[in-house]
Coordinates of C-alpha atoms in Angstrom, one line a residue:
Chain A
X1 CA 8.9 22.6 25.1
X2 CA 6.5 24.2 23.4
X3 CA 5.0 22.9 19.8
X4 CA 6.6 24.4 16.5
X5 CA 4.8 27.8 15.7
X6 CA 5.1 27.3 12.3
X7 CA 3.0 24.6 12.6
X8 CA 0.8 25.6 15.1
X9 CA 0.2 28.5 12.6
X10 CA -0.7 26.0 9.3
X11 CA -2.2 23.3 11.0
X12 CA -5.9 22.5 9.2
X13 CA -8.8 21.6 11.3
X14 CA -9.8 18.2 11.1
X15 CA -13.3 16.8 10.6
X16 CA -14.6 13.6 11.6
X17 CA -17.4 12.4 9.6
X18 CA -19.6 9.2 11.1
X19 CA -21.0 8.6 7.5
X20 CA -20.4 8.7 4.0
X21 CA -23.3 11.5 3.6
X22 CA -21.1 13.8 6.1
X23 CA -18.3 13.5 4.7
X24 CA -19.3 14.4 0.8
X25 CA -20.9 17.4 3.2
X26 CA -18.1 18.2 4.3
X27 CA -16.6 18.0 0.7
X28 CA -19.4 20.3 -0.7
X29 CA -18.7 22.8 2.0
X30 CA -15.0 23.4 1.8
X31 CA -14.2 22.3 -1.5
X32 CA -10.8 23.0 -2.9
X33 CA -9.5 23.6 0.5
X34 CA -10.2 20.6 1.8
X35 CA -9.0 16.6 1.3
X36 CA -10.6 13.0 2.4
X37 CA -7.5 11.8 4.3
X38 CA -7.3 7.9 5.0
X39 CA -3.8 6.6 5.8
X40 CA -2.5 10.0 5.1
X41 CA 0.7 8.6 3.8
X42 CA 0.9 9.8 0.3
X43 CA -0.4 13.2 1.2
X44 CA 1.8 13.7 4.0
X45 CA 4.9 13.0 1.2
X46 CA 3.3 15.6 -1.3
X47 CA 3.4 18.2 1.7
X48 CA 6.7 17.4 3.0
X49 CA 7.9 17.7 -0.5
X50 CA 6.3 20.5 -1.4
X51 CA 4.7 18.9 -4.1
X52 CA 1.5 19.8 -2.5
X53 CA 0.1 22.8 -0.4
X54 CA -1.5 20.8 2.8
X55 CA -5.1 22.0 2.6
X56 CA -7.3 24.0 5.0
X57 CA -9.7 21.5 6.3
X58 CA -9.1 17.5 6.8
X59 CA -11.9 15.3 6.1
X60 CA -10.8 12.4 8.0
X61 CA -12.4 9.0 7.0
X62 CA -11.5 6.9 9.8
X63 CA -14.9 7.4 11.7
X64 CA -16.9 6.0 8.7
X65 CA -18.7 2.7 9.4
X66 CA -18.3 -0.7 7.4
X67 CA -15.5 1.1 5.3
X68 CA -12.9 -0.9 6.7
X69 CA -14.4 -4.3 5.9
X70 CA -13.6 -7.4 3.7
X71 CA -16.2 -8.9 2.8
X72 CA -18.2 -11.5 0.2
X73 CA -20.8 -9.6 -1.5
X74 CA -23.2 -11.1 -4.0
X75 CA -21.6 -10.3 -6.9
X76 CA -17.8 -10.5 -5.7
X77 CA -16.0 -9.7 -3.0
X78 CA -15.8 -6.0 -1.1
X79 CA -13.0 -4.6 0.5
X80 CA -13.9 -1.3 2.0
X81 CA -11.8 1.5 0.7
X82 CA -10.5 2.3 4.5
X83 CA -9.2 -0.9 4.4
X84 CA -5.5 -0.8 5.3
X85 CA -2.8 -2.4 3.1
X86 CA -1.5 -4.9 5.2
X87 CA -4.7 -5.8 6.2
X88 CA -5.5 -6.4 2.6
X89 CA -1.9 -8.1 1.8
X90 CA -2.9 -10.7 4.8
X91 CA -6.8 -11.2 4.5
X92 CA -7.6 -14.8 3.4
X93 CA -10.1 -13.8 0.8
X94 CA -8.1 -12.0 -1.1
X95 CA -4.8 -14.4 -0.5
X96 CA -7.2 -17.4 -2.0
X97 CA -8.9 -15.9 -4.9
X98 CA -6.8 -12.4 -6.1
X99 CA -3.3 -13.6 -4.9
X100 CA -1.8 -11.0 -8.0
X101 CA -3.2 -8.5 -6.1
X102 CA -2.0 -9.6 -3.0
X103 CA 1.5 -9.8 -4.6
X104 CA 0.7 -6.1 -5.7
X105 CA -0.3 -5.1 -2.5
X106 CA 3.1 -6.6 -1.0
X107 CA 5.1 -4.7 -3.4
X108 CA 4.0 -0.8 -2.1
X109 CA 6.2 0.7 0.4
X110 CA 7.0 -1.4 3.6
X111 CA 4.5 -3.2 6.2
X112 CA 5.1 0.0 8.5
X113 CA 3.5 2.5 5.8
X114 CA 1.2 -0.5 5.0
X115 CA 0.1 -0.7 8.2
X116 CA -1.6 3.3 7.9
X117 CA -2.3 3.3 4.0
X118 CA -5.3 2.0 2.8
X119 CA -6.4 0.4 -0.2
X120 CA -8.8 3.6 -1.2
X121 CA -5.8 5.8 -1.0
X122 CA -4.0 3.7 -3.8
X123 CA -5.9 3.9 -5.9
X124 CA -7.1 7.5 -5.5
X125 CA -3.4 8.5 -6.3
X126 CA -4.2 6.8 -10.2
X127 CA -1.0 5.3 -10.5
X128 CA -1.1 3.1 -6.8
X129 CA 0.8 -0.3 -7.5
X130 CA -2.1 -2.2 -6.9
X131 CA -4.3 -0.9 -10.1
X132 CA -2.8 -3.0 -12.5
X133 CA -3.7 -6.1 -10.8
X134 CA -7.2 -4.8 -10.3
X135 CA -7.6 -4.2 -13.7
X136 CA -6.7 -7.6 -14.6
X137 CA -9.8 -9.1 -12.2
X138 CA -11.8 -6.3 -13.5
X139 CA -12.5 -4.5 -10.7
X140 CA -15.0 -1.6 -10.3
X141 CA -15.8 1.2 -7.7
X142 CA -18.5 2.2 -5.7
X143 CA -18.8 5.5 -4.9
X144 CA -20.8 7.9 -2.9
X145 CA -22.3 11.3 -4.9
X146 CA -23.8 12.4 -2.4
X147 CA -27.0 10.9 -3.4
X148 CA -26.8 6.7 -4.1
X149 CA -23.8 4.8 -4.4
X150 CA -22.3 4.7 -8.1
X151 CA -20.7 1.4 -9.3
X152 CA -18.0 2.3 -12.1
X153 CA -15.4 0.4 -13.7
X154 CA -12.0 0.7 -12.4
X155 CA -10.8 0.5 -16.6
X156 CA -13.4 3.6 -17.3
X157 CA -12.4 5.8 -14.2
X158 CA -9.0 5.8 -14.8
X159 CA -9.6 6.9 -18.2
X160 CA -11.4 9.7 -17.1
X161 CA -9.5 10.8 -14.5
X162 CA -6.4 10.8 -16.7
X163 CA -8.2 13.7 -18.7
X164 CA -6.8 17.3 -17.8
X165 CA -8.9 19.4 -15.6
X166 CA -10.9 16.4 -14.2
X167 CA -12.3 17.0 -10.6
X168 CA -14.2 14.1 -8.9
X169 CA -15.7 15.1 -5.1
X170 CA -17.2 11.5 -5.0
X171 CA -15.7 9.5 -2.3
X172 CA -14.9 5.9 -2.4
X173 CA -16.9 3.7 -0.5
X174 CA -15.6 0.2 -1.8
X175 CA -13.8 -1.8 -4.7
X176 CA -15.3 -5.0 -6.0
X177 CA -13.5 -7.6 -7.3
X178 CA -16.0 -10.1 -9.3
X179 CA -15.5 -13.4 -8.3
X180 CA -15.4 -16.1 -11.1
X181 CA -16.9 -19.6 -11.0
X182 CA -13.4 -21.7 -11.2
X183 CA -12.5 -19.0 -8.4
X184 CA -15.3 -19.5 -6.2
X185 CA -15.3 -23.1 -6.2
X186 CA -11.7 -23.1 -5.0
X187 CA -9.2 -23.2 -7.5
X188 CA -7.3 -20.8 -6.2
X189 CA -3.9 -21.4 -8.0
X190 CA -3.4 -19.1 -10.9
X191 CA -0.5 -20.8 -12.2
X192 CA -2.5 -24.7 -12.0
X193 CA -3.1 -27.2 -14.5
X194 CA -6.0 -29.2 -15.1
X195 CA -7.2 -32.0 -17.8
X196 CA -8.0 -28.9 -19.9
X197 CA -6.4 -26.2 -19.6
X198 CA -3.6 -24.5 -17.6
X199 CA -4.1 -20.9 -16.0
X200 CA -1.2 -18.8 -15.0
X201 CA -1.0 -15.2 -13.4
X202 CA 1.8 -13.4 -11.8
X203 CA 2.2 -9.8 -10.5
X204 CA 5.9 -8.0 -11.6
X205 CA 7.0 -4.3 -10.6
X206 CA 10.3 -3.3 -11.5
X207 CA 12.2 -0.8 -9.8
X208 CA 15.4 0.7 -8.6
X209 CA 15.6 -1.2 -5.1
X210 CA 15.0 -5.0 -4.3
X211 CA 12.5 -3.5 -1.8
X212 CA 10.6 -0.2 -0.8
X213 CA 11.0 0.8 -4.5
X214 CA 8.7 3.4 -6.3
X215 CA 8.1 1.7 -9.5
X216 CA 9.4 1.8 -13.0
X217 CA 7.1 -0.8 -14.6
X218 CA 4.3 -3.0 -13.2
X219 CA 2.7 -5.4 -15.2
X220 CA -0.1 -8.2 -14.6
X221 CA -0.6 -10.7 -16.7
X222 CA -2.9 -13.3 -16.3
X223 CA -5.2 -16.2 -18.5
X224 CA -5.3 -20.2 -19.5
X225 CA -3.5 -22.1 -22.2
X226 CA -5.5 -25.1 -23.8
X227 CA -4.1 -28.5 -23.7
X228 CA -3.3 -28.3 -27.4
X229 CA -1.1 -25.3 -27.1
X230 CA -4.0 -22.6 -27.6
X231 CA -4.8 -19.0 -25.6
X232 CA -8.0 -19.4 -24.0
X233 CA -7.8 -16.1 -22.2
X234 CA -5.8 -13.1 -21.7
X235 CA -5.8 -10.0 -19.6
X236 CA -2.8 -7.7 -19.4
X237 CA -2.1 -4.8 -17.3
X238 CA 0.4 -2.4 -17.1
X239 CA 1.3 0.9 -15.5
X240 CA 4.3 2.0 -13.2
X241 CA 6.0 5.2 -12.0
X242 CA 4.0 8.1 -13.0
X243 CA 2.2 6.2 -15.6
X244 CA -1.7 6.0 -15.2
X245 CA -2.3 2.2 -15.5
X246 CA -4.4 0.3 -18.3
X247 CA -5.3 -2.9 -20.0
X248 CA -3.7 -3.9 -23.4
X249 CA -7.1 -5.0 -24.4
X250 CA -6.5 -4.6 -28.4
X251 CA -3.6 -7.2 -28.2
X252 CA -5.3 -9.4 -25.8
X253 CA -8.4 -9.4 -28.4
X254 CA -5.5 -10.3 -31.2
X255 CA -4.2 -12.6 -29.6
X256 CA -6.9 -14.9 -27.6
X257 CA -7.7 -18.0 -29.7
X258 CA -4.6 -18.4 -31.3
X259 CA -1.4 -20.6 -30.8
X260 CA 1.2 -20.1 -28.5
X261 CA 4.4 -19.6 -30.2
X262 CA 7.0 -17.9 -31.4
X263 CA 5.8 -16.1 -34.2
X264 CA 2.6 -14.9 -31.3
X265 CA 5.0 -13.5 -28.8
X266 CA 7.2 -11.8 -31.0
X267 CA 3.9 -10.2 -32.1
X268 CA 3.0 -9.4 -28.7
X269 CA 5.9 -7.8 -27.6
X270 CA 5.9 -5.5 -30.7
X271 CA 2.5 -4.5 -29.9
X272 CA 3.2 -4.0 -26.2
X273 CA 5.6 -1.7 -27.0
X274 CA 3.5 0.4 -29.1
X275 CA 0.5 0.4 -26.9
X276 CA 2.2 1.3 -23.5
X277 CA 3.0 4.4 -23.8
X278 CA 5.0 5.3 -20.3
X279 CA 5.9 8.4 -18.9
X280 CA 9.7 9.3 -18.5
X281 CA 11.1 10.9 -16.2
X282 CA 15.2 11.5 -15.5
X283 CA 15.7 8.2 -14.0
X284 CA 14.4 6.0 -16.5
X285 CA 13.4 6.9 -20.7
X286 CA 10.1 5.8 -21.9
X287 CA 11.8 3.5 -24.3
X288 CA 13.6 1.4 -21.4
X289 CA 10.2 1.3 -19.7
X290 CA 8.5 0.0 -23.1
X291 CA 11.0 -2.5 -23.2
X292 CA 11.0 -3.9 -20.1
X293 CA 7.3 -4.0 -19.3
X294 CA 7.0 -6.0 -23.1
X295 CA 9.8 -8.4 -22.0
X296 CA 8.0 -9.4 -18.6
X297 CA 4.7 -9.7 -20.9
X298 CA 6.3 -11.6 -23.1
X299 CA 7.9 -14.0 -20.5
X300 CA 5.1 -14.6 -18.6
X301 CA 3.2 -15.7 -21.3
X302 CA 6.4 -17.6 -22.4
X303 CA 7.1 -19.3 -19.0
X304 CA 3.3 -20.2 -18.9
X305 CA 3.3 -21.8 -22.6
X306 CA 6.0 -24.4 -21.0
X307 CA 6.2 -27.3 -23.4
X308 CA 4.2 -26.0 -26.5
X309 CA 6.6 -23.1 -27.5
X310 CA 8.9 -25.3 -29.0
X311 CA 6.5 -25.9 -31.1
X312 CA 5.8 -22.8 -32.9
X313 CA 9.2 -21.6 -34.2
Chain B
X1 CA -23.9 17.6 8.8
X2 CA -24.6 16.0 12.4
X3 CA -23.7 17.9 16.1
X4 CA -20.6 16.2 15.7
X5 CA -19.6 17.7 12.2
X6 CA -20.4 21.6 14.0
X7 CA -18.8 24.1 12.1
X8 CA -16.7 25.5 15.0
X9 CA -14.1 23.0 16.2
X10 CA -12.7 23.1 19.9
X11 CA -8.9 22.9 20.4
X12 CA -7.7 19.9 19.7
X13 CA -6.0 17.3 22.5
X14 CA -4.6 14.1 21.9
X15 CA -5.2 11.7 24.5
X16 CA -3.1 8.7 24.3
X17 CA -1.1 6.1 26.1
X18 CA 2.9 6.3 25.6
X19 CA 5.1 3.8 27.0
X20 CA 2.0 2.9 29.2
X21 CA 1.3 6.3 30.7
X22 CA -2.3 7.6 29.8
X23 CA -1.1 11.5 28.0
X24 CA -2.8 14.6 27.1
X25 CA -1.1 16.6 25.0
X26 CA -2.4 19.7 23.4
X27 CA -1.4 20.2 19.8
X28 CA -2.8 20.9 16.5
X29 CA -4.2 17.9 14.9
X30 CA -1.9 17.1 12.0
X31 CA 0.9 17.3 13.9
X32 CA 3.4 14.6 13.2
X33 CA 3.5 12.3 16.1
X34 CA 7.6 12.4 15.7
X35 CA 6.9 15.9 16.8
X36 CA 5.4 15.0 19.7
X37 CA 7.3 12.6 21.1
X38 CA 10.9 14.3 20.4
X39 CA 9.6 17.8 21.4
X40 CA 7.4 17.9 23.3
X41 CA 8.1 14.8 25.4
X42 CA 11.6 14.6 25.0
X43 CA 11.5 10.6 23.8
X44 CA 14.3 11.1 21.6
X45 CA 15.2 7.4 21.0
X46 CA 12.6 8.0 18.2
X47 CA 15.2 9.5 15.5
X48 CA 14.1 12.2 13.3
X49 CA 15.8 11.6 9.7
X50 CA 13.9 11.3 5.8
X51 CA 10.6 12.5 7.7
X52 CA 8.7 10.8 4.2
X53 CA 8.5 7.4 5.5
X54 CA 11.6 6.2 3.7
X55 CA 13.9 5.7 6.5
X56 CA 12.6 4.1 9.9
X57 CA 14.5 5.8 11.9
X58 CA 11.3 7.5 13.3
X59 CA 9.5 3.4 13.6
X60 CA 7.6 3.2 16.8
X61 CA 4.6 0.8 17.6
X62 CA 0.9 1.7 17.3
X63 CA -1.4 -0.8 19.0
X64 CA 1.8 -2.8 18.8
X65 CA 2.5 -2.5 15.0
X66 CA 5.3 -0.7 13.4
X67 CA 4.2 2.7 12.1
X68 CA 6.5 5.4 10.9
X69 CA 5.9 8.3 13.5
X70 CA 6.9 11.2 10.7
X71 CA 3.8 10.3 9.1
X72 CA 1.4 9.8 11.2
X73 CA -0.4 13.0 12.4
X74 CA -1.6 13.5 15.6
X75 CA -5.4 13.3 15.3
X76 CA -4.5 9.3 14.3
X77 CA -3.3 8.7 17.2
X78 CA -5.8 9.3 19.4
X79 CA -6.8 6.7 21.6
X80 CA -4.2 3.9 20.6
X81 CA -1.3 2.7 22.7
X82 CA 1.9 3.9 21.6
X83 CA 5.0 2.3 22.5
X84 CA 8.3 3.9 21.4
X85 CA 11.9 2.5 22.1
X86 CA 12.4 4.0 25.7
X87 CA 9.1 2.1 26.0
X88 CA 10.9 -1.4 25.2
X89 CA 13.5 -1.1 27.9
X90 CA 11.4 -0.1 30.8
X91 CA 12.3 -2.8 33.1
X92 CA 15.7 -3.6 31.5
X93 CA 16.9 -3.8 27.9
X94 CA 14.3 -6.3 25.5
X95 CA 15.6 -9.4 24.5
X96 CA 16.0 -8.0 20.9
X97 CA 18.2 -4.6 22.0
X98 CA 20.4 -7.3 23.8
X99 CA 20.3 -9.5 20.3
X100 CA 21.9 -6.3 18.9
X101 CA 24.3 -6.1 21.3
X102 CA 25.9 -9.1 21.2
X103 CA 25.9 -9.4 17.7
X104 CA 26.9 -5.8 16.7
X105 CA 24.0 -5.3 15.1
X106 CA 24.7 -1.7 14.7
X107 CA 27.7 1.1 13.9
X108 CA 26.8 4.2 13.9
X109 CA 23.3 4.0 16.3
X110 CA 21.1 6.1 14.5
X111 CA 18.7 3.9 12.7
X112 CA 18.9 1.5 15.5
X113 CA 16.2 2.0 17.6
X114 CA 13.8 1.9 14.6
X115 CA 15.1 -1.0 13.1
X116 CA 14.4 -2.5 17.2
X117 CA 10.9 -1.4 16.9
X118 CA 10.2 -3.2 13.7
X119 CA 11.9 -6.4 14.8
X120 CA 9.4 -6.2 17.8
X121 CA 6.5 -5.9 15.7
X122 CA 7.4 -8.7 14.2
X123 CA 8.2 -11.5 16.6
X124 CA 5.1 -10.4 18.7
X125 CA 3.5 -11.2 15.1
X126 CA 5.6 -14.3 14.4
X127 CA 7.6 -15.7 16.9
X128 CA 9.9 -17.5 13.8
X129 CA 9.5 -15.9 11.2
X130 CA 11.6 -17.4 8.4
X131 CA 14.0 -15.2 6.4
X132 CA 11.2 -13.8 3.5
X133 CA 9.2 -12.1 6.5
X134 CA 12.3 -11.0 8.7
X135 CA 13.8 -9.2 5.1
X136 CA 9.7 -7.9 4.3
X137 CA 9.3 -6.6 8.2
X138 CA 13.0 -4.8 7.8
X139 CA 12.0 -3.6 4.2
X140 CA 11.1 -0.1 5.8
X141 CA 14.0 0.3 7.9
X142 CA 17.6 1.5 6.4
X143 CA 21.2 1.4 7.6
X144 CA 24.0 3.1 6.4
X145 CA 26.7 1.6 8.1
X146 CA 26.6 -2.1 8.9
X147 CA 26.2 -4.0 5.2
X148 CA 23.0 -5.3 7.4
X149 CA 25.0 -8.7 8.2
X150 CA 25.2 -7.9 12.0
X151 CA 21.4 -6.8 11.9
X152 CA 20.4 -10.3 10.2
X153 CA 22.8 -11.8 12.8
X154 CA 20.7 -10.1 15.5
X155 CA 17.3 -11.3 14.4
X156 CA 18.4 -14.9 14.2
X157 CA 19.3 -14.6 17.6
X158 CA 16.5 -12.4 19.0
X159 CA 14.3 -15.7 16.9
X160 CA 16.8 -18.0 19.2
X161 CA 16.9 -16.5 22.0
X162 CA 12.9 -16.2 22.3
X163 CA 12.4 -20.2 21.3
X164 CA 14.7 -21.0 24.2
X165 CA 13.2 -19.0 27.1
X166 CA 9.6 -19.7 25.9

């Protein structure tokens, strides 16, 4: 039987660049009508869907060398953007010292997609599952410009690339995830207790399925309670849907230093509903998505709090 | 750009092992591999059905993991070792198709074969998997029909009936 002829007739040409410098060539050269395709997975939805004309020419990033590595770095660890998902949701690097992000990671799609999609490809879409866990460990970006590699702040990209109009040819070579000294030396438990202080993080999407769900509302929440009831640290994430992730960082600056209470998490979940500002769409209103990403804020930071929220009121 | 990255491109052909048969198959690059298999070479225990990735229906096994074959284009696939469900029952049904069997682990048929596939994947992965991986391996793969009980019921027994012959 022969092949379809419609799709003999649309089919791109593929290009398989051996290095980052070929590829953003490649890039240069066919511009508009051409895509850097990893897994493939969320393109290959747009174009079925017709959300997205499937472009002339393919730059296919398979080829690359060291892009599909996990690796400690000096400065943190690297996990090549060609990385796939599952190979991310099962390394033991990131299982031992990001294990939010590995949660995230676990959430997107099912192991068969997340055995071709790669980490790069996640977050290229803007609104991937795993940025909000990312954002919490304060990851950055290195890309190639052609030129040198650029290191850039996940936080500052996604501001940028939220702006209308924004084009970025750069491709992604790597994310870095910073490794911290309680981290590093193996405390690996985000929701552990010591003499001090107690740390707690946890991961949450919300969606319309138990599994294989796009999401609604993700959140990350993660920091470390003093033994006498105070917030040490904070960092809180949230995105979901079409909704370009980011960090409440003016509530987590309001909020750090102070007690643990009632009066504190009614506060926060007043601002966490002014500050997230979602986008709607016909299954689920901006306000429900306000609400429900403030109540797993809240009750993260309740949960964690454990015997000192009585306290407060 | 080097020799490789030459502005003219020669016809593409995928060359590939299916079921254990070295293949070439000429076709244009981004063809789907579901495509491939159903049309051109007639394989069509790999079901056609969402074609996004939603279903498994389409699930076959890439360098023996589960990949959905409506997504994956045919440029992807060059060089690996694809194994589809005709490919499991070879010399005689698999263990796991005879786990469905027995147990009714299926109505209707349709997303069988993929749900098979993933199963596969996963025991070759985790012999006993407990029931958090068994539901996260069958996360990709839905049925219409069954309520899922008999397809549970078939796992455990597939997990049973490979600890007793090991």
């Amino acid at each position: 039987m022969s092949m379809n002829v419609q799709e003999t007739l649309t089919s791109p040409l593929v290009w398989h660049p051996q290095t980052a410098a070929e590829a953003w060539q490649y890039k240069q050269t066919y511009g508009i009508h051409s895509v850097f395709v990893a897994g493939g997975t969320l393109l290959r939805t747009h174009w079925e869907s017709g959300a997205a004309p499937m472009p002339q020419h393919f730059i296919d990033l398979s080829a690359i060398r060291g892009l599909n590595e996990i690796r400690v770095g000096e400065e943190g660890l690297l996990i090549g953007g060609q990385s796939k998902l599952q190979e991310c949701r099962t390394n033991p690097l990131l299982q031992r010292h990001f294990p939010m992000a590995v949660d995230a990671i676990r959430s997107i799609a099912a192991p068969s997609i997340r055995n071709l999609a790669t980490i790069g490809g996640n977050i290229a879409s803007i609104v991937g599952d795993s940025v909000p866990a990312l954002l919490v460990y304060d990851a950055s970006l290195i890309w190639y410009n052609g030129q040198t590699e650029q290191e850039e702040k996940l936080s500052d990209w996604l501001l940028a690339a939220g702006q209308s109009g924004y084009r970025n040819d750069r491709l992604l070579l790597s994310l870095k995830l910073p490794l911290k000294s309680e981290t590093s030396r193996g405390d690996r438990d985000e929701n552990s207790t010591n003499s001090k202080m107690k740390r707690f993080g946890a991961f949450h999407k919300v969606g319309r399925r138990e599994a294989f769900t796009p999401s609604v509302v993700t959140a990350a929440v993660s920091g470390s309670i003093t033994d006498t009831g105070l917030l040490n640290k904070i960092q809180i994430a949230v995105g979901g849907g079409q909704t370009i992730p980011r960090r409440l960082i003016e509530v987590e600056k309001e909020i750090v230093g102070t007690a643990v209470d009632g009066e504190m998490l009614r506060h926060l979940f007043d601002r966490a509903l002014e500050l997230y500002e979602p986008r709607e769409d016909v299954f689920a209103s901006a306000s429900y998505r306000k609400q429900t990403a403030a109540n797993l804020i809240v009750t993260e930071l309740w949960k964690a709090s454990g015997r000192f929220i009585g306290q407060g009121g | 750009m080097s020799d490789k990255a030459a502005e003219v491109q020669v016809p593409f052909q995928l060359q590939c092992s299916v079921n254990g048969e070295l293949k070439t198959i000429a076709a244009p690059p981004s063809t789907r591999l579901l495509t491939i298999l159903r049309d051109e070479m007639e394989l069509t225990g790999t079901k056609r059905s969402c074609e996004i990735g939603r279903c498994g229906a389409c699930m076959v096994l890439i360098d023996g993991r589960a990949v959905n074959s409506c997504l994956t284009m045919a440029y992807q696939c060059a060089g690996k070792q694809i194994t589809t469900i005709e490919g499991l029952s070879a010399n005689g049904l698999d263990p796991i198709q005879q786990a469905f069997l027995e147990e009714g682990g299926f109505q209707c048929g349709y997303c069988t074969p993929g749900m098979i596939v993933s199963v596969k994947s996963l025991l070759d992965d985790k012999p006993n998997p407990n029931v958090d991986e068994v539901a996260e391996a069958l996360s990709g793969n839905i049925c219409r029909c069954t309520g899922y009980g008999g397809i549970w019921r078939a796992v455990q027994r597939a997990i049973e009936g490979r600890r007793y012959w090991k």
